Amino acid sequence: MAALVALPGCYAVQRPEGTVQRPDHPSDPIGDRKLTEGGDLVMGLSAEPDRLDPTTSSSLYTRYVMNSICEKLYDIDATGKLVPQLATALPKVSADGLKVTIAVRADVVFADNAPFNADAVKTTLERHLTKKDSTRKGELGPITNIEAPTKDSVVISYKTPFAPLAASLADRAGMILSPATLKELGDDFGDRPTCVGPFKFVKRTPQTSITVERDPLYYAADQVHLDTITYRIMSDANIRAANLRSGDIQVADSISTQDVDALIKERGIGLLQVGSLGYQAMTINVGNVDGAGEDPKKIDTPLASDPRVRLALAHAIDRSGLVNSVFNNWYEPSCSPISPDSVFATDRSNACLPHDPAKAKQLLAEAGVPVPFRINVNTSNTAEALRFAQALQAAVAPSGFELQVEPVEYSTLLDLQSA
């Protein structure tokens, strides 16, 4: 018996060959009307964000909130390319790959009016590396030293070259925290997260909502048109859809594919499809014994130790069939955590193993495991996640797998992934 967390994947983009082409459904065009200044945008979130602390958070839903209040050293533009945000240029890497120099902005202040500079970047990155419950440590690679030789430059030294650094700094690892608020709150930084961003944190009502407001100290405050954003927790997809219809929320982080075809017929509701770098995946623990970010150790189970069992599972999954039957063909099958829309995608990362139940059975026989091979799968207890898990359960059974689906709260799922 083995255990998994989450589910295998697809991402919402344009349709693959052989599937139904879905057109966009724009809402009413604004035309020459002037944009309204001010107001509150309400966004429905599918789950409660975890800690509002870039060092320790691991939830997708936390990222939605943090992106409005914490800018990063780098960002990803509409074409999927890395671009500077709080940095002023892409990193300069030494010939041996062991020193990375990052130039940072000198014209910025945090929401608490503390100056943004290289020392603040150094403080944040060192916290990511040393905080006991950090989930960023593994994203930054084998760093040996961080220096801030000037107020607008940071030098990071490595034991061995680490190519993904800039990409990591375009996510939570690159969100720079106010040293003044860090000094004041310490481990409780997530109670009042303070960064550089178009909005600043106002309040959080657990299980209900999170509110942020426009930050007048933001370096581009004249380009921020909303007064506030309220993130309202709505775990039920039917409730999110109903609130979109009623106008109680203006944006939803996701809508059940079971609701999309009906929603796009509603006046005032638009649907635009864009490429995504996100994915859903079946996460198999092959070495996490002491917690996320710690050195891997051996896990003595067939699923963790024998690649033939994992390969058999990959051959047992009919990704296209799941996308068609569970998601009404609104997603595209994915075979790698690297989206085909990413600048880092290659033919190899885009390639999929064929759905081949006979090959799966052969590999299980070669591995000498009992058939059906039982796997416990932890998944979120939302209706969409359960529908997918149950479809997957039925789909892999003919290949010799017995999935035991164990639904848990989303926060528990995150804890299981990082424990």
Tab-separated table of C-alpha atoms in Angstrom:
chain	number	residue	atom	x	y	z
A	1	MET	CA	0.000	0.000	0.000
A	2	ALA	CA	1.246	3.502	-0.768
A	3	ALA	CA	-0.036	7.036	-0.412
A	4	LEU	CA	-0.429	9.897	-2.843
A	5	VAL	CA	-1.489	13.495	-2.546
A	6	ALA	CA	-3.537	15.349	-5.188
A	7	LEU	CA	-4.424	14.288	-8.702
A	8	PRO	CA	-3.016	14.042	-12.230
A	9	GLY	CA	-3.167	16.759	-14.519
A	10	CYS	CA	-4.580	19.141	-16.915
A	11	TYR	CA	-4.504	22.867	-17.371
A	12	ALA	CA	-6.952	25.322	-18.888
A	13	VAL	CA	-5.750	26.487	-22.276
A	14	GLN	CA	-6.671	26.321	-25.918
A	15	ARG	CA	-7.923	22.916	-27.062
A	16	PRO	CA	-5.554	20.167	-28.264
A	17	GLU	CA	-5.920	18.463	-31.618
A	18	GLY	CA	-8.813	16.049	-31.719
A	19	THR	CA	-10.888	17.858	-29.099
A	20	VAL	CA	-13.743	20.294	-29.459
A	21	GLN	CA	-12.668	23.862	-30.171
A	22	ARG	CA	-14.256	26.206	-27.642
A	23	PRO	CA	-14.674	29.864	-28.637
A	24	ASP	CA	-14.204	32.788	-26.270
A	25	HIS	CA	-17.360	34.520	-25.034
A	26	PRO	CA	-16.475	38.159	-24.302
A	27	SER	CA	-18.822	40.215	-22.142
A	28	ASP	CA	-20.191	43.544	-23.358
A	29	PRO	CA	-17.327	45.733	-24.684
A	30	ILE	CA	-16.635	48.924	-22.762
A	31	GLY	CA	-16.306	50.969	-25.951
A	32	ASP	CA	-15.632	54.640	-25.295
A	33	ARG	CA	-16.951	54.581	-21.755
A	34	LYS	CA	-14.537	55.895	-19.134
A	35	LEU	CA	-13.260	53.416	-16.579
A	36	THR	CA	-14.813	53.842	-13.162
A	37	GLU	CA	-12.339	55.079	-10.572
A	38	GLY	CA	-12.461	53.410	-7.161
A	39	GLY	CA	-14.808	50.760	-5.874
A	40	ASP	CA	-14.447	47.277	-4.422
A	41	LEU	CA	-13.719	44.189	-6.488
A	42	VAL	CA	-14.983	40.969	-4.920
A	43	MET	CA	-13.284	37.723	-5.915
A	44	GLY	CA	-14.545	34.288	-4.961
A	45	LEU	CA	-11.820	31.896	-3.765
A	46	SER	CA	-12.290	28.128	-3.921
A	47	ALA	CA	-10.517	27.533	-0.610
A	48	GLU	CA	-9.222	29.291	2.472
A	49	PRO	CA	-5.660	30.591	1.953
A	50	ASP	CA	-3.088	29.323	4.420
A	51	ARG	CA	-0.520	31.590	6.108
A	52	LEU	CA	-0.223	35.012	4.428
A	53	ASP	CA	3.545	34.683	4.682
A	54	PRO	CA	5.578	34.149	1.496
A	55	THR	CA	8.206	32.184	3.423
A	56	THR	CA	5.866	29.514	4.745
A	57	SER	CA	2.762	29.487	2.539
A	58	SER	CA	2.062	26.716	0.050
A	59	SER	CA	-1.519	27.327	-1.082
A	60	LEU	CA	-2.481	28.453	-4.567
A	61	TYR	CA	-5.202	30.569	-2.967
A	62	THR	CA	-2.655	32.361	-0.806
A	63	ARG	CA	-0.788	33.256	-3.973
A	64	TYR	CA	-3.880	35.024	-5.338
A	65	VAL	CA	-3.973	37.294	-2.288
A	66	MET	CA	-0.230	37.779	-1.940
A	67	ASN	CA	0.189	38.799	-5.581
A	68	SER	CA	-1.907	41.901	-4.883
A	69	ILE	CA	0.157	43.027	-1.887
A	70	CYS	CA	3.652	41.570	-2.442
A	71	GLU	CA	5.518	42.220	-5.661
A	72	LYS	CA	8.412	39.943	-6.603
A	73	LEU	CA	11.911	40.487	-7.879
A	74	TYR	CA	10.748	39.095	-11.223
A	75	ASP	CA	7.441	38.469	-12.925
A	76	ILE	CA	6.163	36.526	-15.929
A	77	ASP	CA	4.671	38.591	-18.746
A	78	ALA	CA	1.772	37.706	-21.036
A	79	THR	CA	4.105	35.802	-23.369
A	80	GLY	CA	5.533	33.653	-20.569
A	81	LYS	CA	8.878	35.465	-20.400
A	82	LEU	CA	10.652	36.491	-17.195
A	83	VAL	CA	10.753	40.256	-16.699
A	84	PRO	CA	12.086	42.434	-13.840
A	85	GLN	CA	9.610	43.700	-11.257
A	86	LEU	CA	11.403	44.831	-8.087
A	87	ALA	CA	14.674	43.952	-9.777
A	88	THR	CA	15.829	46.268	-12.565
A	89	ALA	CA	17.360	43.652	-14.855
A	90	LEU	CA	17.594	39.916	-15.284
A	91	PRO	CA	20.257	38.277	-13.068
A	92	LYS	CA	23.899	38.416	-14.116
A	93	VAL	CA	25.556	35.029	-13.676
A	94	SER	CA	29.313	34.490	-13.410
A	95	ALA	CA	31.082	32.304	-15.973
A	96	ASP	CA	31.274	29.400	-13.515
A	97	GLY	CA	27.618	29.794	-12.559
A	98	LEU	CA	28.432	30.192	-8.860
A	99	LYS	CA	27.714	33.913	-8.381
A	100	VAL	CA	24.461	35.625	-9.285
A	101	THR	CA	24.145	39.415	-9.116
A	102	ILE	CA	20.708	41.013	-8.985
A	103	ALA	CA	20.203	44.759	-9.394
A	104	VAL	CA	17.180	46.056	-7.465
A	105	ARG	CA	15.093	49.217	-7.487
A	106	ALA	CA	16.114	52.208	-5.381
A	107	ASP	CA	12.922	54.273	-5.749
A	108	VAL	CA	10.522	52.110	-3.748
A	109	VAL	CA	9.159	51.922	-0.202
A	110	PHE	CA	7.211	49.218	1.589
A	111	ALA	CA	3.602	49.699	2.674
A	112	ASP	CA	4.887	50.635	6.167
A	113	ASN	CA	7.141	53.318	4.574
A	114	ALA	CA	10.334	51.365	5.283
A	115	PRO	CA	12.843	51.699	2.411
A	116	PHE	CA	13.122	48.902	-0.122
A	117	ASN	CA	16.768	48.082	-0.833
A	118	ALA	CA	19.291	45.279	-1.215
A	119	ASP	CA	19.480	44.733	2.546
A	120	ALA	CA	15.740	44.025	2.584
A	121	VAL	CA	16.190	41.489	-0.211
A	122	LYS	CA	19.050	39.852	1.692
A	123	THR	CA	16.965	39.681	4.885
A	124	THR	CA	14.043	38.044	3.083
A	125	LEU	CA	16.136	35.485	1.213
A	126	GLU	CA	18.016	34.527	4.381
A	127	ARG	CA	14.680	34.051	6.154
A	128	HIS	CA	13.527	31.775	3.325
A	129	LEU	CA	16.663	29.682	3.825
A	130	THR	CA	16.781	29.502	7.607
A	131	LYS	CA	13.215	29.576	8.931
A	132	LYS	CA	12.405	26.110	10.228
A	133	ASP	CA	9.002	25.874	8.544
A	134	SER	CA	10.056	27.594	5.311
A	135	THR	CA	8.617	26.125	2.126
A	136	ARG	CA	10.935	28.266	-0.017
A	137	LYS	CA	14.299	26.742	0.924
A	138	GLY	CA	14.267	24.107	-1.792
A	139	GLU	CA	13.230	26.676	-4.409
A	140	LEU	CA	16.400	28.742	-3.934
A	141	GLY	CA	18.989	26.011	-4.405
A	142	PRO	CA	22.365	25.377	-2.689
A	143	ILE	CA	23.140	28.945	-1.595
A	144	THR	CA	26.324	29.426	0.437
A	145	ASN	CA	26.201	33.187	0.998
A	146	ILE	CA	24.123	36.304	0.317
A	147	GLU	CA	25.650	39.791	0.277
A	148	ALA	CA	24.327	43.305	-0.299
A	149	PRO	CA	27.487	45.191	-1.365
A	150	THR	CA	25.466	48.266	-2.363
A	151	LYS	CA	21.958	49.454	-1.603
A	152	ASP	CA	20.812	48.423	-5.068
A	153	SER	CA	22.620	45.127	-5.700
A	154	VAL	CA	22.518	41.645	-4.185
A	155	VAL	CA	25.122	38.942	-4.778
A	156	ILE	CA	24.142	35.308	-4.206
A	157	SER	CA	26.862	32.645	-4.042
A	158	TYR	CA	26.217	28.988	-4.822
A	159	LYS	CA	27.876	25.678	-4.057
A	160	THR	CA	26.864	24.444	-7.504
A	161	PRO	CA	25.113	26.309	-10.345
A	162	PHE	CA	21.350	26.685	-9.952
A	163	ALA	CA	19.582	27.509	-13.216
A	164	PRO	CA	15.979	27.952	-11.914
A	165	LEU	CA	16.769	30.884	-9.585
A	166	ALA	CA	15.176	33.640	-11.669
A	167	ALA	CA	12.032	31.555	-12.197
A	168	SER	CA	11.836	30.899	-8.444
A	169	LEU	CA	12.164	34.622	-7.761
A	170	ALA	CA	9.118	35.203	-9.987
A	171	ASP	CA	6.991	33.449	-7.389
A	172	ARG	CA	6.752	33.568	-3.604
A	173	ALA	CA	10.506	33.158	-3.119
A	174	GLY	CA	10.910	36.546	-4.799
A	175	MET	CA	8.329	38.389	-2.676
A	176	ILE	CA	10.344	40.765	-0.503
A	177	LEU	CA	9.141	41.422	3.054
A	178	SER	CA	9.426	44.653	5.002
A	179	PRO	CA	12.329	44.290	7.475
A	180	ALA	CA	10.596	46.704	9.864
A	181	THR	CA	7.432	44.603	10.044
A	182	LEU	CA	9.504	41.415	10.222
A	183	LYS	CA	11.357	42.828	13.221
A	184	GLU	CA	8.079	43.813	14.868
A	185	LEU	CA	6.057	40.649	14.199
A	186	GLY	CA	8.644	37.900	13.656
A	187	ASP	CA	6.909	34.562	13.134
A	188	ASP	CA	3.552	36.368	13.130
A	189	PHE	CA	4.373	38.289	9.935
A	190	GLY	CA	1.450	36.555	8.219
A	191	ASP	CA	-0.965	38.311	10.588
A	192	ARG	CA	-0.113	41.625	8.921
A	193	PRO	CA	1.891	40.928	5.766
A	194	THR	CA	3.723	44.036	4.593
A	195	CYS	CA	5.485	44.262	1.251
A	196	VAL	CA	5.647	46.430	-1.864
A	197	GLY	CA	2.483	46.177	-3.921
A	198	PRO	CA	-0.465	48.023	-5.432
A	199	PHE	CA	-2.551	47.042	-2.409
A	200	LYS	CA	-1.852	46.567	1.289
A	201	PHE	CA	-3.343	44.180	3.811
A	202	VAL	CA	-6.347	45.394	5.831
A	203	LYS	CA	-7.985	42.480	7.615
A	204	ARG	CA	-8.751	38.791	7.569
A	205	THR	CA	-11.885	37.087	8.854
A	206	PRO	CA	-11.043	33.356	9.001
A	207	GLN	CA	-13.154	31.122	6.754
A	208	THR	CA	-14.923	34.213	5.412
A	209	SER	CA	-12.830	36.867	3.660
A	210	ILE	CA	-9.581	38.796	3.278
A	211	THR	CA	-9.548	42.512	2.421
A	212	VAL	CA	-6.770	44.602	0.892
A	213	GLU	CA	-6.820	48.302	-0.004
A	214	ARG	CA	-4.973	50.545	-2.436
A	215	ASP	CA	-1.555	51.548	-1.088
A	216	PRO	CA	-0.867	55.268	-1.633
A	217	LEU	CA	2.865	54.622	-1.109
A	218	TYR	CA	3.061	52.229	-4.062
A	219	TYR	CA	5.467	53.508	-6.724
A	220	ALA	CA	2.775	53.244	-9.442
A	221	ALA	CA	-0.230	54.200	-7.291
A	222	ASP	CA	-1.676	56.358	-10.089
A	223	GLN	CA	-2.190	53.183	-12.134
A	224	VAL	CA	-4.251	51.433	-9.434
A	225	HIS	CA	-7.931	52.182	-10.012
A	226	LEU	CA	-9.676	50.087	-7.365
A	227	ASP	CA	-10.070	51.157	-3.747
A	228	THR	CA	-10.210	47.640	-2.319
A	229	ILE	CA	-10.284	43.963	-3.202
A	230	THR	CA	-12.231	41.516	-1.070
A	231	TYR	CA	-11.350	37.839	-1.399
A	232	ARG	CA	-14.415	35.901	-0.312
A	233	ILE	CA	-14.054	32.214	0.594
A	234	MET	CA	-16.526	30.075	-1.386
A	235	SER	CA	-15.529	26.426	-1.465
A	236	ASP	CA	-18.712	25.293	-3.223
A	237	ALA	CA	-18.485	25.748	-7.002
A	238	ASN	CA	-22.265	26.066	-7.259
A	239	ILE	CA	-22.203	28.982	-4.825
A	240	ARG	CA	-19.420	30.698	-6.783
A	241	ALA	CA	-21.435	30.338	-9.984
A	242	ALA	CA	-24.599	31.641	-8.305
A	243	ASN	CA	-22.728	34.659	-6.933
A	244	LEU	CA	-21.345	35.443	-10.372
A	245	ARG	CA	-24.873	35.359	-11.762
A	246	SER	CA	-26.191	37.642	-9.025
A	247	GLY	CA	-23.266	40.064	-9.250
A	248	ASP	CA	-22.265	39.544	-5.611
A	249	ILE	CA	-18.791	38.654	-6.877
A	250	GLN	CA	-17.168	39.977	-10.036
A	251	VAL	CA	-14.426	37.358	-10.407
A	252	ALA	CA	-14.045	33.711	-9.444
A	253	ASP	CA	-10.698	31.930	-9.255
A	254	SER	CA	-12.280	28.886	-10.890
A	255	ILE	CA	-15.642	27.679	-12.075
A	256	SER	CA	-16.693	24.064	-12.346
A	257	THR	CA	-16.552	22.915	-15.944
A	258	GLN	CA	-20.037	21.553	-15.312
A	259	ASP	CA	-21.256	25.168	-15.023
A	260	VAL	CA	-19.324	26.864	-17.812
A	261	ASP	CA	-21.621	26.100	-20.738
A	262	ALA	CA	-24.595	27.560	-18.864
A	263	LEU	CA	-22.723	30.594	-17.514
A	264	ILE	CA	-21.475	31.781	-20.896
A	265	LYS	CA	-25.091	32.208	-21.998
A	266	GLU	CA	-25.697	34.725	-19.201
A	267	ARG	CA	-25.673	38.389	-20.177
A	268	GLY	CA	-22.839	40.297	-18.532
A	269	ILE	CA	-20.661	37.233	-17.901
A	270	GLY	CA	-17.656	36.787	-20.165
A	271	LEU	CA	-15.297	33.889	-20.780
A	272	LEU	CA	-11.766	34.436	-22.043
A	273	GLN	CA	-9.352	31.537	-22.463
A	274	VAL	CA	-5.636	32.058	-21.976
A	275	GLY	CA	-2.591	29.874	-21.727
A	276	SER	CA	-1.634	28.802	-18.231
A	277	LEU	CA	1.572	27.827	-16.471
A	278	GLY	CA	-0.392	26.008	-13.776
A	279	TYR	CA	-1.155	22.333	-13.580
A	280	GLN	CA	-2.855	19.735	-11.434
A	281	ALA	CA	-0.817	16.679	-10.595
A	282	MET	CA	-0.632	13.405	-8.788
A	283	THR	CA	2.161	13.987	-6.290
A	284	ILE	CA	4.026	10.857	-5.219
A	285	ASN	CA	6.232	10.990	-2.140
A	286	VAL	CA	9.507	9.325	-3.117
A	287	GLY	CA	11.801	10.763	-0.438
A	288	ASN	CA	10.165	13.281	1.903
A	289	VAL	CA	10.689	11.795	5.360
A	290	ASP	CA	11.753	14.780	7.474
A	291	GLY	CA	9.622	17.525	5.896
A	292	ALA	CA	9.672	19.758	2.835
A	293	GLY	CA	13.068	21.298	2.109
A	294	GLU	CA	15.026	18.672	4.050
A	295	ASP	CA	17.386	16.169	2.455
A	296	PRO	CA	15.512	13.242	0.874
A	297	LYS	CA	15.647	9.789	2.421
A	298	LYS	CA	14.622	6.360	1.235
A	299	ILE	CA	10.969	5.342	1.502
A	300	ASP	CA	10.721	1.573	1.341
A	301	THR	CA	7.454	1.128	-0.547
A	302	PRO	CA	7.078	-0.177	-4.124
A	303	LEU	CA	5.525	3.071	-5.348
A	304	ALA	CA	8.356	5.186	-3.936
A	305	SER	CA	11.279	2.855	-4.594
A	306	ASP	CA	10.414	1.102	-7.867
A	307	PRO	CA	10.062	3.314	-10.960
A	308	ARG	CA	8.305	0.470	-12.776
A	309	VAL	CA	5.280	0.901	-10.510
A	310	ARG	CA	5.141	4.649	-11.171
A	311	LEU	CA	5.582	4.045	-14.900
A	312	ALA	CA	2.746	1.525	-14.800
A	313	LEU	CA	0.528	4.126	-13.139
A	314	ALA	CA	1.390	6.649	-15.856
A	315	HIS	CA	0.420	4.151	-18.569
A	316	ALA	CA	-2.822	3.372	-16.700
A	317	ILE	CA	-4.103	6.958	-16.921
A	318	ASP	CA	-6.141	7.991	-19.951
A	319	ARG	CA	-5.634	11.738	-19.671
A	320	SER	CA	-7.695	12.654	-22.717
A	321	GLY	CA	-10.538	10.450	-21.537
A	322	LEU	CA	-10.558	12.091	-18.119
A	323	VAL	CA	-10.498	15.583	-19.599
A	324	ASN	CA	-13.418	14.739	-21.861
A	325	SER	CA	-15.560	12.899	-19.330
A	326	VAL	CA	-14.874	14.897	-16.167
A	327	PHE	CA	-14.120	18.386	-17.469
A	328	ASN	CA	-16.395	18.586	-20.527
A	329	ASN	CA	-13.291	19.067	-22.652
A	330	TRP	CA	-12.523	22.514	-21.228
A	331	TYR	CA	-8.975	21.510	-20.284
A	332	GLU	CA	-6.023	20.097	-22.170
A	333	PRO	CA	-4.242	16.907	-21.096
A	334	SER	CA	-0.888	17.619	-19.504
A	335	CYS	CA	2.046	15.254	-19.139
A	336	SER	CA	4.583	17.442	-17.365
A	337	PRO	CA	4.667	20.190	-14.731
A	338	ILE	CA	6.113	22.393	-17.488
A	339	SER	CA	3.235	23.870	-19.457
A	340	PRO	CA	3.536	23.828	-23.254
A	341	ASP	CA	2.931	27.590	-22.996
A	342	SER	CA	6.115	28.034	-20.944
A	343	VAL	CA	9.307	29.330	-22.544
A	344	PHE	CA	11.006	26.395	-20.819
A	345	ALA	CA	8.859	23.772	-22.564
A	346	THR	CA	10.515	21.298	-24.928
A	347	ASP	CA	9.288	18.504	-27.156
A	348	ARG	CA	10.396	16.095	-24.449
A	349	SER	CA	8.472	17.835	-21.662
A	350	ASN	CA	5.371	18.023	-23.859
A	351	ALA	CA	5.463	14.345	-24.800
A	352	CYS	CA	2.922	12.009	-23.205
A	353	LEU	CA	3.213	8.329	-22.442
A	354	PRO	CA	0.444	6.408	-24.226
A	355	HIS	CA	-2.528	5.054	-22.333
A	356	ASP	CA	-1.592	1.369	-22.356
A	357	PRO	CA	-3.277	-0.894	-19.763
A	358	ALA	CA	-1.436	-3.959	-21.085
A	359	LYS	CA	1.924	-2.240	-20.589
A	360	ALA	CA	0.856	-1.161	-17.103
A	361	LYS	CA	0.002	-4.758	-16.163
A	362	GLN	CA	3.315	-5.974	-17.584
A	363	LEU	CA	5.279	-3.460	-15.509
A	364	LEU	CA	3.411	-4.393	-12.323
A	365	ALA	CA	4.201	-8.061	-12.989
A	366	GLU	CA	7.885	-7.241	-13.517
A	367	ALA	CA	7.904	-5.288	-10.244
A	368	GLY	CA	6.451	-8.317	-8.438
A	369	VAL	CA	3.814	-6.347	-6.552
A	370	PRO	CA	0.386	-7.711	-5.595
A	371	VAL	CA	-2.378	-6.975	-8.093
A	372	PRO	CA	-4.589	-5.081	-7.731
A	373	PHE	CA	-1.942	-2.730	-6.360
A	374	ARG	CA	-3.535	-0.529	-3.725
A	375	ILE	CA	-2.792	3.180	-3.426
A	376	ASN	CA	-4.311	5.584	-0.912
A	377	VAL	CA	-5.032	8.926	-2.581
A	378	ASN	CA	-5.606	12.032	-0.473
A	379	THR	CA	-7.581	14.692	-2.289
A	380	SER	CA	-9.512	17.840	-1.495
A	381	ASN	CA	-13.086	17.247	-0.372
A	382	THR	CA	-14.602	19.618	-2.941
A	383	ALA	CA	-17.169	18.226	-5.356
A	384	GLU	CA	-14.909	18.840	-8.369
A	385	ALA	CA	-11.887	17.127	-6.821
A	386	LEU	CA	-13.949	14.152	-5.694
A	387	ARG	CA	-15.539	13.776	-9.117
A	388	PHE	CA	-12.088	13.690	-10.690
A	389	ALA	CA	-10.700	11.276	-8.089
A	390	GLN	CA	-13.577	8.871	-8.540
A	391	ALA	CA	-13.236	8.966	-12.324
A	392	LEU	CA	-9.520	8.292	-11.977
A	393	GLN	CA	-10.265	5.446	-9.579
A	394	ALA	CA	-12.470	3.770	-12.184
A	395	ALA	CA	-10.100	4.535	-15.065
A	396	VAL	CA	-6.987	2.846	-13.626
A	397	ALA	CA	-8.725	-0.247	-12.253
A	398	PRO	CA	-8.480	-2.228	-15.544
A	399	SER	CA	-4.698	-1.726	-15.449
A	400	GLY	CA	-4.320	-3.387	-12.044
A	401	PHE	CA	-4.564	-0.466	-9.619
A	402	GLU	CA	-6.966	-0.053	-6.711
A	403	LEU	CA	-7.225	3.569	-5.624
A	404	GLN	CA	-8.607	4.276	-2.169
A	405	VAL	CA	-9.819	7.877	-2.256
A	406	GLU	CA	-9.511	9.710	1.063
A	407	PRO	CA	-11.066	13.218	0.938
A	408	VAL	CA	-9.671	15.800	3.368
A	409	GLU	CA	-9.924	19.542	3.950
A	410	TYR	CA	-7.723	21.559	1.595
A	411	SER	CA	-5.580	22.843	4.482
A	412	THR	CA	-4.979	19.256	5.599
A	413	LEU	CA	-3.977	18.335	2.056
A	414	LEU	CA	-1.308	21.047	2.111
A	415	ASP	CA	-0.010	19.803	5.454
A	416	LEU	CA	0.216	16.261	4.083
A	417	GLN	CA	2.229	17.469	1.104
A	418	SER	CA	4.813	19.309	3.197
A	419	ALA	CA	4.910	17.165	6.356
